[in-house]
């Protein structure tokens, strides 16, 4: 059965500390967000895909990065952002949030329908 969900997000760095913001995933390779060089114009948006049972961690390695994130996907999808020392936020598709992380803080990104690998019923077809 199909359920509407968020299937990704767009992200862009807003300050120089985003050069040290790692995007880590349970299913994809790790990469650094970075920012636009030269100081002219806005930073570019990066499209990030997110599967239903995937966890992504946005981790600051030094510095205090500030970034903007926008949920993408189906109309009823929901993206959940859990900061390690901050609030938990829920973003509907099309809504944006500006996240400010402290030094060595992280933010977990997931969709609302995630099933964790060690949860009861994991591995069973639904």
Short mmCIF file of N, CA and C in Angstrom, two decimals:
data_model
loop_
_atom_site.label_atom_id
_atom_site.label_comp_id
_atom_site.label_asym_id
_atom_site.label_seq_id
_atom_site.Cartn_x
_atom_site.Cartn_y
_atom_site.Cartn_z
N UNK A 1 0.83 -1.18 0.00
CA UNK A 1 0.00 0.00 0.00
C UNK A 1 0.87 1.24 0.00
N UNK A 2 0.51 2.21 -0.79
CA UNK A 2 1.28 3.44 -0.91
C UNK A 2 0.86 4.41 0.18
N UNK A 3 1.82 5.03 0.82
CA UNK A 3 1.51 6.07 1.80
C UNK A 3 2.26 7.34 1.41
N UNK A 4 1.61 8.51 1.44
CA UNK A 4 2.29 9.74 1.10
C UNK A 4 3.38 10.04 2.12
N UNK A 5 4.51 10.48 1.65
CA UNK A 5 5.63 10.75 2.54
C UNK A 5 6.57 11.75 1.89
N UNK A 6 7.46 12.27 2.67
CA UNK A 6 8.50 13.13 2.13
C UNK A 6 9.53 12.23 1.46
N UNK A 7 10.00 12.62 0.29
CA UNK A 7 11.00 11.79 -0.37
C UNK A 7 12.30 12.55 -0.61
N UNK A 8 12.56 13.52 0.21
CA UNK A 8 13.81 14.23 0.11
C UNK A 8 13.69 15.66 0.60
N UNK A 9 14.78 16.38 0.42
CA UNK A 9 14.80 17.77 0.84
C UNK A 9 15.84 18.52 0.04
N UNK A 10 15.76 19.84 0.10
CA UNK A 10 16.76 20.71 -0.48
C UNK A 10 17.44 21.42 0.68
N UNK A 11 18.75 21.62 0.55
CA UNK A 11 19.52 22.23 1.63
C UNK A 11 20.54 23.18 1.03
N UNK A 12 20.80 24.28 1.74
CA UNK A 12 21.87 25.19 1.34
C UNK A 12 22.49 25.82 2.57
N UNK A 13 23.79 26.03 2.50
CA UNK A 13 24.52 26.64 3.60
C UNK A 13 24.37 28.14 3.59
N UNK A 14 24.31 28.74 4.78
CA UNK A 14 24.13 30.18 4.89
C UNK A 14 25.32 30.91 5.47
N UNK A 15 26.32 30.18 5.98
CA UNK A 15 27.51 30.85 6.49
C UNK A 15 28.76 30.02 6.18
N UNK A 16 29.93 30.56 6.49
CA UNK A 16 31.19 29.92 6.13
C UNK A 16 31.43 28.61 6.88
N UNK A 17 30.82 28.42 8.04
CA UNK A 17 31.01 27.19 8.80
C UNK A 17 30.35 25.98 8.15
N UNK A 18 29.54 26.20 7.12
CA UNK A 18 28.91 25.07 6.40
C UNK A 18 29.94 24.27 5.61
N UNK A 19 31.16 24.79 5.47
CA UNK A 19 32.22 24.02 4.83
C UNK A 19 32.57 22.78 5.66
N UNK A 20 32.26 22.82 6.94
CA UNK A 20 32.56 21.70 7.84
C UNK A 20 31.29 20.98 8.30
N UNK A 21 30.22 21.08 7.52
CA UNK A 21 28.97 20.39 7.84
C UNK A 21 28.89 19.12 6.99
N UNK A 22 28.96 17.96 7.65
CA UNK A 22 28.92 16.68 6.94
C UNK A 22 27.49 16.19 6.85
N UNK A 23 27.14 15.66 5.68
CA UNK A 23 25.83 15.04 5.46
C UNK A 23 26.08 13.54 5.40
N UNK A 24 25.71 12.83 6.48
CA UNK A 24 25.95 11.40 6.60
C UNK A 24 24.64 10.66 6.47
N UNK A 25 24.68 9.49 5.83
CA UNK A 25 23.46 8.74 5.57
C UNK A 25 23.66 7.27 5.91
N UNK A 26 22.56 6.60 6.21
CA UNK A 26 22.61 5.17 6.45
C UNK A 26 22.70 4.38 5.14
N UNK A 27 22.46 5.02 4.00
CA UNK A 27 22.46 4.32 2.72
C UNK A 27 23.29 4.98 1.63
N UNK A 28 23.76 6.20 1.84
CA UNK A 28 24.51 6.92 0.81
C UNK A 28 25.88 7.29 1.35
N UNK A 29 26.74 7.81 0.49
CA UNK A 29 28.07 8.23 0.91
C UNK A 29 27.99 9.57 1.64
N UNK A 30 29.00 9.84 2.45
CA UNK A 30 29.09 11.08 3.20
C UNK A 30 29.68 12.18 2.34
N UNK A 31 29.17 13.39 2.46
CA UNK A 31 29.70 14.53 1.71
C UNK A 31 29.58 15.78 2.57
N UNK A 32 30.37 16.81 2.21
CA UNK A 32 30.35 18.08 2.93
C UNK A 32 29.48 19.07 2.18
N UNK A 33 28.69 19.84 2.90
CA UNK A 33 27.75 20.77 2.28
C UNK A 33 28.46 21.88 1.52
N UNK A 34 29.37 22.58 2.16
CA UNK A 34 30.07 23.68 1.49
C UNK A 34 29.17 24.88 1.26
N UNK A 35 29.71 25.84 0.53
CA UNK A 35 28.96 27.06 0.23
C UNK A 35 29.51 27.66 -1.05
N UNK A 36 28.86 28.70 -1.54
CA UNK A 36 29.31 29.37 -2.76
C UNK A 36 30.48 30.27 -2.43
N UNK A 37 31.52 30.20 -3.21
CA UNK A 37 32.71 31.02 -2.99
C UNK A 37 32.54 32.39 -3.64
N UNK A 38 33.28 33.37 -3.17
CA UNK A 38 33.29 34.67 -3.79
C UNK A 38 32.33 35.66 -3.17
N UNK A 39 31.34 35.19 -2.42
CA UNK A 39 30.44 36.09 -1.72
C UNK A 39 29.40 36.78 -2.58
N UNK A 40 29.27 36.42 -3.85
CA UNK A 40 28.28 37.07 -4.70
C UNK A 40 27.11 36.12 -4.94
N UNK A 41 25.93 36.60 -4.65
CA UNK A 41 24.74 35.79 -4.87
C UNK A 41 24.47 34.84 -3.71
N UNK A 42 23.35 34.15 -3.82
CA UNK A 42 22.94 33.20 -2.78
C UNK A 42 23.65 31.86 -2.97
N UNK A 43 23.75 31.12 -1.89
CA UNK A 43 24.36 29.78 -1.96
C UNK A 43 23.45 28.87 -2.77
N UNK A 44 24.02 27.89 -3.48
CA UNK A 44 23.19 27.00 -4.30
C UNK A 44 22.44 25.98 -3.44
N UNK A 45 21.28 25.57 -3.92
CA UNK A 45 20.51 24.51 -3.27
C UNK A 45 21.05 23.16 -3.70
N UNK A 46 21.09 22.20 -2.78
CA UNK A 46 21.50 20.83 -3.06
C UNK A 46 20.27 19.94 -2.88
N UNK A 47 19.96 19.13 -3.89
CA UNK A 47 18.85 18.17 -3.78
C UNK A 47 19.36 16.90 -3.13
N UNK A 48 18.66 16.43 -2.10
CA UNK A 48 19.05 15.23 -1.38
C UNK A 48 17.85 14.28 -1.35
N UNK A 49 18.04 13.07 -1.88
CA UNK A 49 16.98 12.07 -1.84
C UNK A 49 16.98 11.35 -0.51
N UNK A 50 15.80 10.93 -0.08
CA UNK A 50 15.66 10.27 1.21
C UNK A 50 14.66 9.14 1.06
N UNK A 51 15.12 7.90 1.27
CA UNK A 51 14.19 6.78 1.17
C UNK A 51 13.40 6.66 2.48
N UNK A 52 12.38 5.83 2.47
CA UNK A 52 11.47 5.76 3.61
C UNK A 52 12.16 5.30 4.89
N UNK A 53 13.10 4.37 4.80
CA UNK A 53 13.74 3.81 6.00
C UNK A 53 15.18 4.28 6.15
N UNK A 54 15.47 5.47 5.69
CA UNK A 54 16.83 6.01 5.72
C UNK A 54 16.95 7.10 6.79
N UNK A 55 18.07 7.10 7.48
CA UNK A 55 18.40 8.15 8.44
C UNK A 55 19.51 9.00 7.86
N UNK A 56 19.41 10.30 7.99
CA UNK A 56 20.50 11.20 7.61
C UNK A 56 20.88 12.02 8.83
N UNK A 57 22.17 12.25 8.97
CA UNK A 57 22.68 13.05 10.07
C UNK A 57 23.46 14.21 9.48
N UNK A 58 23.11 15.42 9.89
CA UNK A 58 23.84 16.62 9.51
C UNK A 58 24.70 16.98 10.72
N UNK A 59 26.02 16.81 10.59
CA UNK A 59 26.90 16.95 11.74
C UNK A 59 27.92 18.05 11.52
N UNK A 60 28.03 18.92 12.50
CA UNK A 60 29.00 20.02 12.44
C UNK A 60 30.32 19.54 13.02
N UNK A 61 31.37 19.60 12.21
CA UNK A 61 32.72 19.27 12.68
C UNK A 61 33.47 20.56 12.90
N UNK A 62 33.26 21.19 14.05
CA UNK A 62 33.86 22.49 14.32
C UNK A 62 33.02 23.59 13.70
N UNK A 63 33.03 24.73 14.32
CA UNK A 63 32.24 25.83 13.80
C UNK A 63 30.77 25.69 14.19
N UNK A 64 29.99 26.69 13.84
CA UNK A 64 28.56 26.72 14.12
C UNK A 64 27.81 27.01 12.83
N UNK A 65 27.57 25.97 12.02
CA UNK A 65 26.94 26.20 10.72
C UNK A 65 25.46 26.58 10.84
N UNK A 66 25.04 27.41 9.90
CA UNK A 66 23.64 27.78 9.75
C UNK A 66 23.24 27.40 8.35
N UNK A 67 22.15 26.64 8.23
CA UNK A 67 21.72 26.21 6.91
C UNK A 67 20.21 26.27 6.82
N UNK A 68 19.73 26.31 5.59
CA UNK A 68 18.29 26.33 5.33
C UNK A 68 17.91 25.01 4.69
N UNK A 69 16.79 24.45 5.12
CA UNK A 69 16.34 23.16 4.61
C UNK A 69 14.88 23.28 4.20
N UNK A 70 14.53 22.66 3.08
CA UNK A 70 13.16 22.70 2.55
C UNK A 70 12.72 21.28 2.21
N UNK A 71 11.59 20.85 2.74
CA UNK A 71 11.08 19.50 2.50
C UNK A 71 10.50 19.41 1.09
N UNK A 72 10.74 18.28 0.43
CA UNK A 72 10.24 18.02 -0.92
C UNK A 72 9.49 16.70 -0.91
N UNK A 73 8.59 16.50 -1.85
CA UNK A 73 7.91 15.21 -1.96
C UNK A 73 6.44 15.34 -2.21
N UNK A 74 5.68 14.36 -1.71
CA UNK A 74 4.24 14.33 -1.89
C UNK A 74 3.57 15.38 -1.00
N UNK A 75 2.35 15.71 -1.34
CA UNK A 75 1.64 16.78 -0.64
C UNK A 75 1.48 16.53 0.85
N UNK A 76 1.31 15.29 1.27
CA UNK A 76 1.06 14.99 2.68
C UNK A 76 2.32 14.50 3.39
N UNK A 77 3.46 14.57 2.76
CA UNK A 77 4.69 14.07 3.38
C UNK A 77 5.14 14.94 4.54
N UNK A 78 5.89 14.34 5.45
CA UNK A 78 6.37 15.04 6.63
C UNK A 78 7.83 14.68 6.85
N UNK A 79 8.67 15.67 7.04
CA UNK A 79 10.09 15.48 7.30
C UNK A 79 10.34 15.86 8.76
N UNK A 80 11.01 14.99 9.52
CA UNK A 80 11.25 15.22 10.94
C UNK A 80 12.72 15.55 11.14
N UNK A 81 12.99 16.68 11.82
CA UNK A 81 14.35 17.13 12.13
C UNK A 81 14.52 17.10 13.64
N UNK A 82 15.48 16.30 14.12
CA UNK A 82 15.73 16.18 15.56
C UNK A 82 17.13 16.69 15.86
N UNK A 83 17.22 17.85 16.50
CA UNK A 83 18.52 18.39 16.88
C UNK A 83 18.96 17.76 18.19
N UNK A 84 20.28 17.55 18.33
CA UNK A 84 20.78 16.91 19.54
C UNK A 84 20.62 17.80 20.77
N UNK A 85 20.72 19.12 20.61
CA UNK A 85 20.56 20.03 21.74
C UNK A 85 19.53 21.12 21.45
N UNK A 86 18.59 20.80 20.62
CA UNK A 86 17.59 21.79 20.25
C UNK A 86 16.24 21.15 20.06
N UNK A 87 15.32 21.88 19.45
CA UNK A 87 13.96 21.37 19.29
C UNK A 87 13.84 20.31 18.20
N UNK A 88 12.78 19.54 18.25
CA UNK A 88 12.41 18.64 17.16
C UNK A 88 11.39 19.36 16.31
N UNK A 89 11.64 19.39 15.00
CA UNK A 89 10.76 20.13 14.09
C UNK A 89 10.18 19.18 13.06
N UNK A 90 8.98 19.48 12.62
CA UNK A 90 8.34 18.73 11.56
C UNK A 90 8.07 19.68 10.40
N UNK A 91 8.53 19.30 9.21
CA UNK A 91 8.34 20.13 8.04
C UNK A 91 7.42 19.44 7.05
N UNK A 92 6.37 20.12 6.67
CA UNK A 92 5.52 19.63 5.59
C UNK A 92 6.18 19.98 4.27
N UNK A 93 5.77 19.32 3.22
CA UNK A 93 6.35 19.54 1.90
C UNK A 93 6.17 21.00 1.50
N UNK A 94 7.28 21.62 1.08
CA UNK A 94 7.27 23.01 0.66
C UNK A 94 7.64 23.99 1.75
N UNK A 95 7.61 23.56 3.03
CA UNK A 95 7.96 24.48 4.12
C UNK A 95 9.47 24.48 4.33
N UNK A 96 9.95 25.57 4.89
CA UNK A 96 11.39 25.76 5.10
C UNK A 96 11.68 26.00 6.57
N UNK A 97 12.93 25.72 6.94
CA UNK A 97 13.40 26.02 8.29
C UNK A 97 14.86 26.42 8.21
N UNK A 98 15.26 27.36 9.04
CA UNK A 98 16.66 27.74 9.16
C UNK A 98 17.16 27.12 10.45
N UNK A 99 18.20 26.29 10.34
CA UNK A 99 18.75 25.56 11.48
C UNK A 99 20.13 26.14 11.81
N UNK A 100 20.34 26.44 13.08
CA UNK A 100 21.64 26.89 13.57
C UNK A 100 22.17 25.83 14.52
N UNK A 101 23.28 25.20 14.16
CA UNK A 101 23.89 24.18 15.00
C UNK A 101 25.05 24.78 15.79
N UNK A 102 25.22 24.33 17.02
CA UNK A 102 26.38 24.73 17.82
C UNK A 102 27.56 23.86 17.43
N UNK A 103 28.71 24.15 17.99
CA UNK A 103 29.91 23.37 17.72
C UNK A 103 29.69 21.90 18.08
N UNK A 104 30.01 21.01 17.15
CA UNK A 104 29.91 19.56 17.31
C UNK A 104 28.48 19.07 17.62
N UNK A 105 27.49 19.83 17.24
CA UNK A 105 26.09 19.40 17.39
C UNK A 105 25.66 18.70 16.10
N UNK A 106 24.59 17.93 16.18
CA UNK A 106 24.09 17.24 14.99
C UNK A 106 22.58 17.38 14.90
N UNK A 107 22.07 17.06 13.71
CA UNK A 107 20.64 17.10 13.44
C UNK A 107 20.30 15.85 12.64
N UNK A 108 19.37 15.05 13.14
CA UNK A 108 18.94 13.82 12.46
C UNK A 108 17.74 14.16 11.59
N UNK A 109 17.79 13.72 10.33
CA UNK A 109 16.71 13.96 9.37
C UNK A 109 16.11 12.60 9.00
N UNK A 110 14.79 12.49 9.07
CA UNK A 110 14.11 11.25 8.70
C UNK A 110 12.70 11.60 8.24
N UNK A 111 12.06 10.65 7.57
CA UNK A 111 10.65 10.86 7.24
C UNK A 111 9.81 10.26 8.36
N UNK A 112 8.54 10.59 8.41
CA UNK A 112 7.72 10.18 9.55
C UNK A 112 7.40 8.69 9.58
N UNK A 113 7.54 7.99 8.47
CA UNK A 113 7.16 6.58 8.40
C UNK A 113 8.35 5.63 8.52
N UNK A 114 9.45 6.07 9.08
CA UNK A 114 10.65 5.23 9.16
C UNK A 114 10.39 4.03 10.07
N UNK A 115 11.00 2.90 9.68
CA UNK A 115 10.98 1.71 10.52
C UNK A 115 12.43 1.38 10.82
N UNK A 116 12.84 1.50 12.07
CA UNK A 116 14.22 1.29 12.45
C UNK A 116 14.61 -0.18 12.31
N UNK A 117 15.86 -0.46 11.97
CA UNK A 117 16.28 -1.84 11.72
C UNK A 117 16.09 -2.81 12.88
N UNK A 118 16.17 -2.33 14.12
CA UNK A 118 16.05 -3.22 15.27
C UNK A 118 14.67 -3.11 15.95
N UNK A 119 13.73 -2.47 15.29
CA UNK A 119 12.39 -2.32 15.87
C UNK A 119 11.60 -3.62 15.73
N UNK A 120 10.59 -3.83 16.57
CA UNK A 120 9.74 -5.02 16.41
C UNK A 120 9.07 -5.02 15.03
N UNK A 121 9.12 -6.13 14.37
CA UNK A 121 8.52 -6.24 13.04
C UNK A 121 9.42 -5.82 11.91
N UNK A 122 10.66 -5.45 12.21
CA UNK A 122 11.60 -5.04 11.17
C UNK A 122 11.90 -6.24 10.27
N UNK A 123 11.96 -5.98 9.00
CA UNK A 123 12.25 -7.04 8.04
C UNK A 123 11.02 -7.75 7.52
N UNK A 124 9.86 -7.47 8.08
CA UNK A 124 8.64 -8.08 7.61
C UNK A 124 8.03 -7.23 6.50
N UNK A 125 7.52 -7.87 5.48
CA UNK A 125 6.88 -7.14 4.39
C UNK A 125 5.53 -6.60 4.86
N UNK A 126 5.27 -5.36 4.49
CA UNK A 126 4.01 -4.73 4.90
C UNK A 126 3.17 -4.51 3.67
#
